Each structure stands twice: as structure tokens, then as C-alpha cells.
PDB file of C-alpha atoms in Angstrom:
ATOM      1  CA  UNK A   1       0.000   0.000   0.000  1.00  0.00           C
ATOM      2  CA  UNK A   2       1.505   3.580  -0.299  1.00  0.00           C
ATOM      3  CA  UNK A   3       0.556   6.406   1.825  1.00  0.00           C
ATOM      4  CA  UNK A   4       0.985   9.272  -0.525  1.00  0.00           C
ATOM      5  CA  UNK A   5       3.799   9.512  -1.177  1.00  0.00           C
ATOM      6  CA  UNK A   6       5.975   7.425   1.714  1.00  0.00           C
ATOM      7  CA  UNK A   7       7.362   5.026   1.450  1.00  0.00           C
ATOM      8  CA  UNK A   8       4.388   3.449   2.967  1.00  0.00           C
ATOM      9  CA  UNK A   9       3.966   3.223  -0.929  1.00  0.00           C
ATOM     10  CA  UNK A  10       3.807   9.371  -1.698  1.00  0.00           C
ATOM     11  CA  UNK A  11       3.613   9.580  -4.855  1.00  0.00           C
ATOM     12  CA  UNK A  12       6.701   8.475  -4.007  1.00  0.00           C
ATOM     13  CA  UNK A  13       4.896   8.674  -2.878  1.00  0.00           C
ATOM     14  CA  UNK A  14       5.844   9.936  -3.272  1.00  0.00           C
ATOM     15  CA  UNK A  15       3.496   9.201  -1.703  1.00  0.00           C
ATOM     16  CA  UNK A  16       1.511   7.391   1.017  1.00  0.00           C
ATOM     17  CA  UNK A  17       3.612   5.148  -0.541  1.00  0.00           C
ATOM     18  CA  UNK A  18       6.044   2.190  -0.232  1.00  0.00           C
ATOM     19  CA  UNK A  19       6.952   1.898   3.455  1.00  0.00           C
ATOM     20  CA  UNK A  20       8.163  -1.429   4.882  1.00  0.00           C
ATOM     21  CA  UNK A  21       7.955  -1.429   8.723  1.00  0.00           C
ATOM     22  CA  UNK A  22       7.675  -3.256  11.997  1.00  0.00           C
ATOM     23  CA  UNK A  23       4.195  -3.742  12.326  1.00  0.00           C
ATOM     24  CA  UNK A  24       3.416  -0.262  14.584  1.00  0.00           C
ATOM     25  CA  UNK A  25       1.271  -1.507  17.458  1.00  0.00           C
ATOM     26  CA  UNK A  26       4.313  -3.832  18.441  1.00  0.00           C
ATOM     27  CA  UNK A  27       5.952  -3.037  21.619  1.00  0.00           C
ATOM     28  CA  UNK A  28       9.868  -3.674  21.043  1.00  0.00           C
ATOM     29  CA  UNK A  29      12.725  -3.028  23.624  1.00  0.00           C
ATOM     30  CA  UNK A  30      15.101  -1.648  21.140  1.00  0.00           C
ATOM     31  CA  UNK A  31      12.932   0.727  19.033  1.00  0.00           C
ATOM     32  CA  UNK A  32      16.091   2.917  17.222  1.00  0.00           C
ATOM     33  CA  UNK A  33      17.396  -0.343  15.748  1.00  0.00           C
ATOM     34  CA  UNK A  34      16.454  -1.471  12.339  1.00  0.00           C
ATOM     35  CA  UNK A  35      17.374  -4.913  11.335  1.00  0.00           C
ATOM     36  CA  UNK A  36      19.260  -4.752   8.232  1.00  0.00           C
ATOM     37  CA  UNK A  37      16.783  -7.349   6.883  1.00  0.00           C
ATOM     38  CA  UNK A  38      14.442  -5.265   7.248  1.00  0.00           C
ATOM     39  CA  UNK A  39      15.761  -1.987   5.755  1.00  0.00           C
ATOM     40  CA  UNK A  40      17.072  -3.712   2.849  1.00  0.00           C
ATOM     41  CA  UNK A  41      13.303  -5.737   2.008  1.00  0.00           C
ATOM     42  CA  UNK A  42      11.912  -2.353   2.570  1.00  0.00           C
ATOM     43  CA  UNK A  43      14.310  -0.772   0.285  1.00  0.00           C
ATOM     44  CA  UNK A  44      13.842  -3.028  -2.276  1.00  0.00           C
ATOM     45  CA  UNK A  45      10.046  -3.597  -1.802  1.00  0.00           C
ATOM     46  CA  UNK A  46       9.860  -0.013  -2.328  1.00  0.00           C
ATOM     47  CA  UNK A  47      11.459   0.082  -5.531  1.00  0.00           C
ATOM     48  CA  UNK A  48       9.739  -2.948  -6.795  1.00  0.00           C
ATOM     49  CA  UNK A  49       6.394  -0.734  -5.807  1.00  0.00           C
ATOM     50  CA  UNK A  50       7.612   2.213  -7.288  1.00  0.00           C
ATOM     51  CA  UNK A  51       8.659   0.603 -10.701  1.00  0.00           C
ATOM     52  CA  UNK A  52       4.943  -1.158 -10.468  1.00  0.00           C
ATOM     53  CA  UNK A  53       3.182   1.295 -10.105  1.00  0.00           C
ATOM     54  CA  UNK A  54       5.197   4.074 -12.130  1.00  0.00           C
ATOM     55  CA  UNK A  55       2.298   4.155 -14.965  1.00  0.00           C
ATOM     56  CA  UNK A  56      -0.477   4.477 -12.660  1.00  0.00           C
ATOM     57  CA  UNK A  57       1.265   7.212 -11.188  1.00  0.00           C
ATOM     58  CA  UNK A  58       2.045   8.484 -14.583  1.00  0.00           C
ATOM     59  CA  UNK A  59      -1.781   8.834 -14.998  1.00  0.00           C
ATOM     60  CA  UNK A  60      -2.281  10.491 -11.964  1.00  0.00           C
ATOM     61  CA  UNK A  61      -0.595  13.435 -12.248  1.00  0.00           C
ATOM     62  CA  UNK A  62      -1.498  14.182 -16.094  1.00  0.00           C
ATOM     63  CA  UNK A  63      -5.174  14.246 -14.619  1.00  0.00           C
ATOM     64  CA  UNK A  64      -4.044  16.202 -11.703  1.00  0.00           C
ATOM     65  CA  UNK A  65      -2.654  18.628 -14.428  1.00  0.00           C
ATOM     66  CA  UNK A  66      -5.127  18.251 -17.130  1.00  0.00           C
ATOM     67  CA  UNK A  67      -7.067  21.945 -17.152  1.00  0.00           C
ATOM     68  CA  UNK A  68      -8.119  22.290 -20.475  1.00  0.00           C
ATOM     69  CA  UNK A  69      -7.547  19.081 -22.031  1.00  0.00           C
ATOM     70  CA  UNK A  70      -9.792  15.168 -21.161  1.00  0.00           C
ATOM     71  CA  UNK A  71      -7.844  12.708 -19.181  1.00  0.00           C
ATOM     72  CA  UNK A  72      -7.182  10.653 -22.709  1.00  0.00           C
ATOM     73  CA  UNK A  73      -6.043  13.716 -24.314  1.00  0.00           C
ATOM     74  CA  UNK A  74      -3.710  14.619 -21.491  1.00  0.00           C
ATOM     75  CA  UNK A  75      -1.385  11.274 -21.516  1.00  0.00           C
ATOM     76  CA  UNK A  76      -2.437  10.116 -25.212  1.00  0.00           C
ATOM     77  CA  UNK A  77       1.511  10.844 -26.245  1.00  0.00           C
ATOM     78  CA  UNK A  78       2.738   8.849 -23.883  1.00  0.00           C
ATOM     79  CA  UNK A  79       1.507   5.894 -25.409  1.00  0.00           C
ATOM     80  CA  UNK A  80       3.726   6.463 -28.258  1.00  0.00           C
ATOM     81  CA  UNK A  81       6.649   5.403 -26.013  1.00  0.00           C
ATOM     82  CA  UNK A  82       6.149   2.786 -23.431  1.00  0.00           C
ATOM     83  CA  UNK A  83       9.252   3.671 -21.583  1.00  0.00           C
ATOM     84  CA  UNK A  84       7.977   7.294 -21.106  1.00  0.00           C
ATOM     85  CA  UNK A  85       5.346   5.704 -18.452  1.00  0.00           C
ATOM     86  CA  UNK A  86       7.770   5.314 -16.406  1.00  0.00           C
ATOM     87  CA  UNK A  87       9.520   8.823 -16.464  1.00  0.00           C
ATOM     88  CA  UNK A  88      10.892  10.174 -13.579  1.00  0.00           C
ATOM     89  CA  UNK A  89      11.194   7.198 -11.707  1.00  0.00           C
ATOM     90  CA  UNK A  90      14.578   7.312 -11.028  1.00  0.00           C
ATOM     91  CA  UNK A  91      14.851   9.294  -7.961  1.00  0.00           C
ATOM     92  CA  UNK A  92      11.975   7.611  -6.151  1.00  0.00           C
ATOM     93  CA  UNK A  93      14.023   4.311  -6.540  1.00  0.00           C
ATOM     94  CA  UNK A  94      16.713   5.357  -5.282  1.00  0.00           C
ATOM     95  CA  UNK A  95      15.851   7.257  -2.709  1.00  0.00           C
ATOM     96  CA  UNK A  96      13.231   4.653  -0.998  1.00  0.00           C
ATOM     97  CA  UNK A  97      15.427   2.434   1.213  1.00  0.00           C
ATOM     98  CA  UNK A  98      16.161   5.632   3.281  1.00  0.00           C
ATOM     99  CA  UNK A  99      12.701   7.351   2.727  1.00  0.00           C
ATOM    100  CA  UNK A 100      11.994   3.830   4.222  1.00  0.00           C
ATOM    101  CA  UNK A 101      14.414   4.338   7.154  1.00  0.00           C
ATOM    102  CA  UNK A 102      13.362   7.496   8.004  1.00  0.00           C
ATOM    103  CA  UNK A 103       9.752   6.167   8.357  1.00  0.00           C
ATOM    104  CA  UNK A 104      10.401   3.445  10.544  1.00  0.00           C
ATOM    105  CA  UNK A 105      13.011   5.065  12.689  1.00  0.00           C
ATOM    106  CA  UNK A 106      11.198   8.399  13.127  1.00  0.00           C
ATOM    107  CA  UNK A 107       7.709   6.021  13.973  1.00  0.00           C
ATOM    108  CA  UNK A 108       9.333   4.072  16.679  1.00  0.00           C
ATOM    109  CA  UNK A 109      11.274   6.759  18.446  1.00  0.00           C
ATOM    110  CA  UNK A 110       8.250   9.068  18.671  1.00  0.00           C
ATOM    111  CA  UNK A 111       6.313   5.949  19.995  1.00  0.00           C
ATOM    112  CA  UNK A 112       8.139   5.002  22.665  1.00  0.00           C
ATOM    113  CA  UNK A 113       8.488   8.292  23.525  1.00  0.00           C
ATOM    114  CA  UNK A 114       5.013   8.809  23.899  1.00  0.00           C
ATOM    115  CA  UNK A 115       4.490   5.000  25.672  1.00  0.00           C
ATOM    116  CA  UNK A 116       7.913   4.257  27.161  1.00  0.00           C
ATOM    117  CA  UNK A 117       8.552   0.549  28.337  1.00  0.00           C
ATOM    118  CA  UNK A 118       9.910  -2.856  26.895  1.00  0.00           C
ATOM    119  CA  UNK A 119       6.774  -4.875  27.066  1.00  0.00           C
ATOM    120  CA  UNK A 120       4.887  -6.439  24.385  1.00  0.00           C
ATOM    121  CA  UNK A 121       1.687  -4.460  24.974  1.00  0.00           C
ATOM    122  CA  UNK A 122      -0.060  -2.697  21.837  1.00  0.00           C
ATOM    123  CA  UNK A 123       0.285   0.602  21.514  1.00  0.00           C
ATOM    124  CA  UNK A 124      -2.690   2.624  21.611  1.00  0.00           C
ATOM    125  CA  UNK A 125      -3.796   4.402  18.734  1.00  0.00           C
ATOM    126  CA  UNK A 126      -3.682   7.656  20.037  1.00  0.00           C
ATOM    127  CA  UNK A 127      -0.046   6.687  20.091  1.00  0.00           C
ATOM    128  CA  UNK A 128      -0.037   4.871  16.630  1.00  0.00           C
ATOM    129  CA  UNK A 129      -1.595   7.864  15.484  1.00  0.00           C
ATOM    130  CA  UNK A 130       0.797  10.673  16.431  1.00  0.00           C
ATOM    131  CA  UNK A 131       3.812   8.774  15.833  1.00  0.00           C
ATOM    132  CA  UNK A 132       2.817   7.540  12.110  1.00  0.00           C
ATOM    133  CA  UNK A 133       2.265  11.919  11.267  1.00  0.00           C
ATOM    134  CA  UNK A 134       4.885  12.502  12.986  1.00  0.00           C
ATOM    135  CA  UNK A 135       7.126  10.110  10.631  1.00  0.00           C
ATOM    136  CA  UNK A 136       5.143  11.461   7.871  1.00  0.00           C
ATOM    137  CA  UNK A 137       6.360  14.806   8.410  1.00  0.00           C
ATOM    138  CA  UNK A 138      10.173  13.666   8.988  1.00  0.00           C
ATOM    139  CA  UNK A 139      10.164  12.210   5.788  1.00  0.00           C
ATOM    140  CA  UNK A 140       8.553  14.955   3.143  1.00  0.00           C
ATOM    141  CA  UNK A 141      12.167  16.570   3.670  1.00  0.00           C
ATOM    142  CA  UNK A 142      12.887  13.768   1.101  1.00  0.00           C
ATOM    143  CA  UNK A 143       9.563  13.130  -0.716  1.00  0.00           C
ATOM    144  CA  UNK A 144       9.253  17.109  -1.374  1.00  0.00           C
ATOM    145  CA  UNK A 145      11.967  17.449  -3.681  1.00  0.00           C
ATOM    146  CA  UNK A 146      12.216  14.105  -4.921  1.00  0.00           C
ATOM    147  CA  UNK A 147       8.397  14.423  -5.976  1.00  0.00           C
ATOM    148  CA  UNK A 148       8.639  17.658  -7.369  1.00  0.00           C
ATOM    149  CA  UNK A 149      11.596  16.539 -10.028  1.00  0.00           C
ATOM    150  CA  UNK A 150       9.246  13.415 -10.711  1.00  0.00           C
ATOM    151  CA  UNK A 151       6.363  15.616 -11.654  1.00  0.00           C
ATOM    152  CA  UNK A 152       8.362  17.943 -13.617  1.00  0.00           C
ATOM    153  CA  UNK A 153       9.371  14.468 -15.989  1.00  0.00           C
ATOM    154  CA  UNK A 154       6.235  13.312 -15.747  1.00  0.00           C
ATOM    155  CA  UNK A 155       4.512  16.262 -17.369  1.00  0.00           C
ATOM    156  CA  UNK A 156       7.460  17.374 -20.050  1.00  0.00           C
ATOM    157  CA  UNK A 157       6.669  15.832 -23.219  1.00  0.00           C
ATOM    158  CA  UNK A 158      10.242  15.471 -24.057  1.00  0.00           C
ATOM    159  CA  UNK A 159      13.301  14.360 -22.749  1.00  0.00           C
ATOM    160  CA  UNK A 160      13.834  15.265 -19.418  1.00  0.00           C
ATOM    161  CA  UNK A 161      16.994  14.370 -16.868  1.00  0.00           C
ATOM    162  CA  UNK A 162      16.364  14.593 -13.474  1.00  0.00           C
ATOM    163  CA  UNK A 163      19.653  15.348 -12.456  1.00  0.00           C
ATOM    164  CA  UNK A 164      19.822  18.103 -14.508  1.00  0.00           C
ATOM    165  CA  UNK A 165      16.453  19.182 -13.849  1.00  0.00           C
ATOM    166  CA  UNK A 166      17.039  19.592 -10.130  1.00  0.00           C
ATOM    167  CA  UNK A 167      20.922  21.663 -10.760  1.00  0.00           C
ATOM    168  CA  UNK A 168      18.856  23.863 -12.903  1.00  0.00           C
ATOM    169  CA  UNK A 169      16.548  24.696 -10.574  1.00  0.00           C
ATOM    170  CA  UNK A 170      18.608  24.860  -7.551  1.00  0.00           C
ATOM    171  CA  UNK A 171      20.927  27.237  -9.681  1.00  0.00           C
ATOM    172  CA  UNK A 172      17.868  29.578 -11.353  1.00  0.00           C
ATOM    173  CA  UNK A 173      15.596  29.466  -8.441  1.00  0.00           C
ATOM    174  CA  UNK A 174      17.377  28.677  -4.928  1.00  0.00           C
ATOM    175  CA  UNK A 175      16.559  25.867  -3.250  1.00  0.00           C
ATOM    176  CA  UNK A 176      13.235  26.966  -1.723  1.00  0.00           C
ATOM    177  CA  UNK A 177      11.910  27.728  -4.586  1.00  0.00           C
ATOM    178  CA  UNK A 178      13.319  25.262  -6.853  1.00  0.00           C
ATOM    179  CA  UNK A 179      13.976  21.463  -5.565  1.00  0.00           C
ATOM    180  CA  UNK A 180      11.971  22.082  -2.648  1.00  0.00           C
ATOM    181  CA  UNK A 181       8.800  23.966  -3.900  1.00  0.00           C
ATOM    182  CA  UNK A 182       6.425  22.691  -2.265  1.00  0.00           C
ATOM    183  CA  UNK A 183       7.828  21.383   0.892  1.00  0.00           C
ATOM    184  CA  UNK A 184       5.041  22.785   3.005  1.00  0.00           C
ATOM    185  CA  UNK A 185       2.219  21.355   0.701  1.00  0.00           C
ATOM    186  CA  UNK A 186       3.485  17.954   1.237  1.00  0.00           C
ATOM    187  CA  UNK A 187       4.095  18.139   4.790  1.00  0.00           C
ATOM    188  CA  UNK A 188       0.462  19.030   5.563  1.00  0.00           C
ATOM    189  CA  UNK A 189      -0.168  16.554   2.980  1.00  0.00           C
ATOM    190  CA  UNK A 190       2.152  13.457   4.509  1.00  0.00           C
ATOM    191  CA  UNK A 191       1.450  14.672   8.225  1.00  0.00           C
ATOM    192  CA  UNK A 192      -2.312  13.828   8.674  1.00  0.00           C
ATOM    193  CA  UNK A 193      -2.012  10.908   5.694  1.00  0.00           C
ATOM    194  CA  UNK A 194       0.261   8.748   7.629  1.00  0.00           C
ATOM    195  CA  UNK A 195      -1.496   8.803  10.716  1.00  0.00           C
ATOM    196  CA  UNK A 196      -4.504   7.440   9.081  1.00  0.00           C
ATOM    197  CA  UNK A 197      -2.486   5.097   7.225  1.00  0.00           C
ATOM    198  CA  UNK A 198      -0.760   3.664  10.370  1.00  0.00           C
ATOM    199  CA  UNK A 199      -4.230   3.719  12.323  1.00  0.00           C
ATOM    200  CA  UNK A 200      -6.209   2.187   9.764  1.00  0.00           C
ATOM    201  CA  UNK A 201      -3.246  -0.783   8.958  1.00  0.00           C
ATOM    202  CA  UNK A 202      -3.465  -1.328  12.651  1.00  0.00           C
ATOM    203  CA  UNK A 203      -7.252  -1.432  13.059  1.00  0.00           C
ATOM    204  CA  UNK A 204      -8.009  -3.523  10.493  1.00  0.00           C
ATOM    205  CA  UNK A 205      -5.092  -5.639  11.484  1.00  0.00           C
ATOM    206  CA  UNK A 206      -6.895  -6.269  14.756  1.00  0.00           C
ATOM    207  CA  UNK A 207      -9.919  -6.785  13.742  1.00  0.00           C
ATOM    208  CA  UNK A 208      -9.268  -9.700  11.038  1.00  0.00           C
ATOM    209  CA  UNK A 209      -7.195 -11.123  14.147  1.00  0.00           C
ATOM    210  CA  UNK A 210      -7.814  -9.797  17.677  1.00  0.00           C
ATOM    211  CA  UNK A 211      -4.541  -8.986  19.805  1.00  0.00           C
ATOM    212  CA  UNK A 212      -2.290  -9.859  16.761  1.00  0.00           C
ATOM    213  CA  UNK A 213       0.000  -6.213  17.202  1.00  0.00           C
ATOM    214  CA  UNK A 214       0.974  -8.305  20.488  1.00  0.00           C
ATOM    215  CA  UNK A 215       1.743 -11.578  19.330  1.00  0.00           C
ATOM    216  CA  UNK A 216       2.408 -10.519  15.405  1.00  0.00           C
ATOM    217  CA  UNK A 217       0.704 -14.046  14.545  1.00  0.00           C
ATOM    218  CA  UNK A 218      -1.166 -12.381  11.424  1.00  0.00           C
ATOM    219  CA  UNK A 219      -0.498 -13.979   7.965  1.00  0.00           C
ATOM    220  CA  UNK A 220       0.699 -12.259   4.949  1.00  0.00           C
ATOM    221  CA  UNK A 221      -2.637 -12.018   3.384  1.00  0.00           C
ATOM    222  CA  UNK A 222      -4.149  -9.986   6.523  1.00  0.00           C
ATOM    223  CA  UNK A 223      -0.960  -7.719   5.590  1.00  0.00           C
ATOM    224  CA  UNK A 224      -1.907  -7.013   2.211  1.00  0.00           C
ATOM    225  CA  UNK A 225      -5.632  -6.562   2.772  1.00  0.00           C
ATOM    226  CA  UNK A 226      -4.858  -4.146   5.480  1.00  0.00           C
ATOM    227  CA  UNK A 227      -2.128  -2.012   3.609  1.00  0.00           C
ATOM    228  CA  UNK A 228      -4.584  -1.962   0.563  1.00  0.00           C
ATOM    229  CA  UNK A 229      -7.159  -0.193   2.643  1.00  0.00           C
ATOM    230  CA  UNK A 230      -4.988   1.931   4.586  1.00  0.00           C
ATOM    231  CA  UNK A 231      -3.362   3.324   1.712  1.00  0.00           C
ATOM    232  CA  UNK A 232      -6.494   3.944   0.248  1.00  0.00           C
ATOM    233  CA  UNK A 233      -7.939   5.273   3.267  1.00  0.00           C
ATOM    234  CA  UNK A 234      -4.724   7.792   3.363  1.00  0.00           C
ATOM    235  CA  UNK A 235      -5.322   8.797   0.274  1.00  0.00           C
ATOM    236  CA  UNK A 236      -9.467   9.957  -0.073  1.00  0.00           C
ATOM    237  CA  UNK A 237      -8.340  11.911   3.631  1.00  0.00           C
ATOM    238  CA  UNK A 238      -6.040  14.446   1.901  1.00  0.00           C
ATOM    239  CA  UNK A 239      -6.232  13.925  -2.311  1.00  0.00           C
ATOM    240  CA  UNK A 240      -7.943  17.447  -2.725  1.00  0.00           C
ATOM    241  CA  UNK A 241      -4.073  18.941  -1.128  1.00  0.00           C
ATOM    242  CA  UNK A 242      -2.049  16.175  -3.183  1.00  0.00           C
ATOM    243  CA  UNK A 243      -4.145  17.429  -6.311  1.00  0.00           C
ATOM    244  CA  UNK A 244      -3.161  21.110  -5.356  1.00  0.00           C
ATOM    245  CA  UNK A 245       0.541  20.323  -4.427  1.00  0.00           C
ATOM    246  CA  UNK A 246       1.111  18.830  -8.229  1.00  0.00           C
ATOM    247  CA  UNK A 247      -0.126  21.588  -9.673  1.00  0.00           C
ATOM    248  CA  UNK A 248       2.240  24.069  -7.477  1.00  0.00           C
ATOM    249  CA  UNK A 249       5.060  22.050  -8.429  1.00  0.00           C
ATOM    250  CA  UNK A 250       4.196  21.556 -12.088  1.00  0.00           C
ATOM    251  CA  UNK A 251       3.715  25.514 -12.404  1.00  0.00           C
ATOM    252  CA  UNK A 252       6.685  27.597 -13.943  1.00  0.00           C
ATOM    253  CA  UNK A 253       8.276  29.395 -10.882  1.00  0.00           C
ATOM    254  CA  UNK A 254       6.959  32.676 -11.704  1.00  0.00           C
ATOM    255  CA  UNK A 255       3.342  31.260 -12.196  1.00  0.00           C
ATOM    256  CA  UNK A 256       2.813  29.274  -8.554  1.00  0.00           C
ATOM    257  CA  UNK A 257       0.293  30.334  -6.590  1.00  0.00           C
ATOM    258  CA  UNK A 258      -0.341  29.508  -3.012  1.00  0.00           C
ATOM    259  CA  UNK A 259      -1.980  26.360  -1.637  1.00  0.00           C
ATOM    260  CA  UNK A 260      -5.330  28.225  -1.419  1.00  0.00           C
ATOM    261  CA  UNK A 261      -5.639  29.991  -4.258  1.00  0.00           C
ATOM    262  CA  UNK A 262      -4.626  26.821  -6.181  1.00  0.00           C
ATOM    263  CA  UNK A 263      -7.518  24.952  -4.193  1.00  0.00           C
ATOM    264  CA  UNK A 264      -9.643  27.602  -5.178  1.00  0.00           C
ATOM    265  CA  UNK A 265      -9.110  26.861  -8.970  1.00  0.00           C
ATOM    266  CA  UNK A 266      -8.832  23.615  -9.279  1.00  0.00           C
ATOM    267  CA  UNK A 267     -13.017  23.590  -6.854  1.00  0.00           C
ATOM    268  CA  UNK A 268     -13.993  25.619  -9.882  1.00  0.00           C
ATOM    269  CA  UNK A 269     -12.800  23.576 -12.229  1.00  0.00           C
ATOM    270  CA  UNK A 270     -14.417  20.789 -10.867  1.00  0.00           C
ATOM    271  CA  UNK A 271     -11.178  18.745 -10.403  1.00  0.00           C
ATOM    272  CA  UNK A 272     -10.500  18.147  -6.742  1.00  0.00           C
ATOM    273  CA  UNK A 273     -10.711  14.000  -7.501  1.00  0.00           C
ATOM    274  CA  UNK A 274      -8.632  14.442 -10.558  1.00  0.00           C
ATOM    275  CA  UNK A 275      -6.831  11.287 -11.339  1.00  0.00           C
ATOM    276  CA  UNK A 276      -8.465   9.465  -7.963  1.00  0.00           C
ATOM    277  CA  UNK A 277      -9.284   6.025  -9.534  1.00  0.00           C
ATOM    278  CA  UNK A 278      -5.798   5.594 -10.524  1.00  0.00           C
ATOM    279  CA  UNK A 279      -4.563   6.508  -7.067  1.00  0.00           C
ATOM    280  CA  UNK A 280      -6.611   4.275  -5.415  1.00  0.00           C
ATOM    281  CA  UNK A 281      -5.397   1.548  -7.412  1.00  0.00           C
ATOM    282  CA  UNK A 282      -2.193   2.544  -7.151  1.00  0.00           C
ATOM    283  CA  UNK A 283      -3.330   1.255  -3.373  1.00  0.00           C
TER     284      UNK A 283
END
């Protein structure tokens, strides 16, 4: 599942995203320590997700940017080239094994600092709650810029290198207002998104199989279901700001307008669930 943008499988990302993590609810004594197992699986299960799910996401933001033009019409050149569905994947690969890091370390700290102790007791979901925003927010320091180059590929028709993409930027516009336009969009995107997401994987976790975030006896399939509807679940709470936050970083830098004036726009165009159906498939 991908909570929009992280990891937690964010566009990329961002995305709400790919994120691979001990299941939340678990009480562990040593909370800062990631098995390298684990970080590498979640690395590598994000960039499996990512390379999936590229086209969808492809999709996605041509809606989210479609103004005058019909969903077809707004990606029908892309099916010209079938390796143009996956433009501007590049960064989100290699950046998810420590988008995925920064999810899981910045979610346990904050938890047991909120419910300190070494027992095996669930945390509550007041708890699960805070801590999985709280991660959400740590990590749009990467998902920010890392998005907003993978938008910019997504909706040039030609050629576009990221790496080049983000020097010119950084070099014509500064860094606030180049690679990391947008910053603030996605954290009050990411913030409230991954709380739901880590709520929602945790409640429907429990109930498919009562007191399982204490004994972690759940199957893989109870997994899956629940990531499916927590990323979707992430998504429908915020879309209408992840709608307004492509078309911010889209914009030429002299033509962005602020969150609520974009908002504004895009309610009288009638596009605030622009591109939703591939998102939540993406899920």
C-alpha cells in the first residue's frame, strides 16, 4: 500500500507510498534499531512498488494537471513510447530504502516516547496515530523534492533528466523555490495521511485477528488486505491537497500560486478527484 507519497507506498509517494515497517502496534525493547533485513526488504520492496506502479502514477498526475484538455487527451503521447510511463522514476528508486528508514526510525522513536517501556503491549492508537504523522512529516524533507523533479518528468513531453532538472533549478531558483517547492504542501499533505495510514493498517489488522500487534501471529494475506485499505484510506483523507501540491510544483516558478488559491481553482474547475481512480489503485 503507499501512503501518498511514503514510502508506505507518496507519490513516491511519493506518496503514502512504499513503506516497509515493523508492524506499529508492536511493543519492542530496542525501538532505534532497524534490522538490516528489514531496511534492505523495505528498500527493495519499495522500488519494486515504485517501478509497479510508475504508470499508474504516470496517470495520476497528467489528470491532476489536465485543465483544459480530457484525461485521454492529457497522456495520449505517452503511449507512443512505453518507456515514457515510467519517467521520472529514477529518484523515487533510489531514494526509498532511506525514505523507508526514516519512516520506521522516526515512527518508533516518537512511539516510545510517547508509551515508554519494553513490554509487548499494543500501543494505543492515540499513540499509533501521532507517531505515524509525525514520521510522515520527517520524511517529506525527502519526498518534497524528490516528488517535485518526478512531476516535472512526468509532465514534459520530451526528454527530461532529473539530475539536470534539479541543478537547474537549484541554480535559477534557490533551493526553496526550486527542488523544494512545495515542501510545506506535502508536509500538511504526509502529516495527517500517515497517521490514518498507520491507524487504519493497525485497526483492520486487529480486527481480522484480535490482539495480533501483540503476538504478530497475522499472515501475509491480513498484511496485504490491510495495507490496501490503509493506503487507500490515506489517500481519499487528503487527495484534494495532493491534487493542489502537483499543480504548485508543475507551475513555472513565476506562475505558482499559493496552496489556497490553487484549491480555489482547481473547486472551480471541478477537479479536486482528478486522477483518484488511478490513485486508489495505485493502493
Amino acid at each position: 500500500a503507499r501512503v501518498c507519497g511514503c514510502v508506505v507506498a507518496g507519490e513516491g509517494g511519493s506518496g503514502e507510498g512504499n513503506a516497509r515497517h515493523t508492524p506499529p502496534g508492536t511493543r519492542r525493547g530496542s525501538h532505534a534499531r532497524m534490522d538490516l533485513r528489514e531496511f534492505y526488504a523495505g528498500g527493495i520492496g519499495g522500488a519494486v512498488g515504485v517501478l509497479t506502479c510508475q504508470p499508474l502514477d504516470l496517470l495520476k498526475v497528467q489528470r491532476q494537471t489536465a485543465t483544459a484538455r480530457t484525461s485521454r487527451q492529457a497522456v495520449s503521447w505517452r503511449l507512443k513510447d512505453a518507456l515514457s510511463w515510467w519517467k521520472g522514476c529514477s529518484y523515487p528508486v533510489y531514494t526509498s530504502c532511506i525514505q523507508n528508514a526514516l519512516v520506521f526510525y522516526a515512527f518508533n522513536k516518537v512511539a516510545a516516547a510517547l508509551e515508554p517501556g519494553t513490554g509487548t503491549r499494543a500501543y494505543s492508537m492515540p499513540t499509533v496515530f501521532a507517531a505515524g504523522a509525525t514520521a510522515g512529516a520527517i520524511q517529506s524533507l525527502i519526498t518534497a523534492p524528490v516528488e517535485n523533479i518526478k512531476i516535472r518528468c512526468q509532465v514534459n513531453e520530451g526528454k527530461l533528466s532529473p539530475t539536470r532538472e534539479l541543478v537547474r533549478l537549484a541554480r535559477t531558483h534557490g533551493a526553496a523555490n526550486g527542488p523544494m517547492r512545495g515542501f510545506w504542501v506535502t508536509v500538511l499533505r504526509d502529516t495527517p495521511s500517515f497517521g490514518v495510514y498507520f491507524v487504519v493498517y493497525d485497526s483492520v489488522r486487529e480486527l481480522l485477528n484480535p490482539n495480533c500487534r501483540e503476538t504478530d501471529s497475522d499472515g501475509a494475506a491480513a498484511h496485504l488486505l490491510a495495507g490496501g485499505l490503509a493506503g487507500s484510506a490515506a489517500w481519499l483523507s487528503i487527495y484534494p491537497i495532493d491534487v493542489a501540491k502537483t499543480r504548485i510544483q508543475s507551475a513555472p516558478a513565476a506562475k505558482a500560486d499559493s496552496l489556497l488559491d490553487t484549491l480555489r481553482q482547481i473547486a472551480k474547475e471541478k477537479n479536486l478527484t482528478a486522477g483518484l481512480s488511478s490513485c486508489i489503485l495505485r493502493a
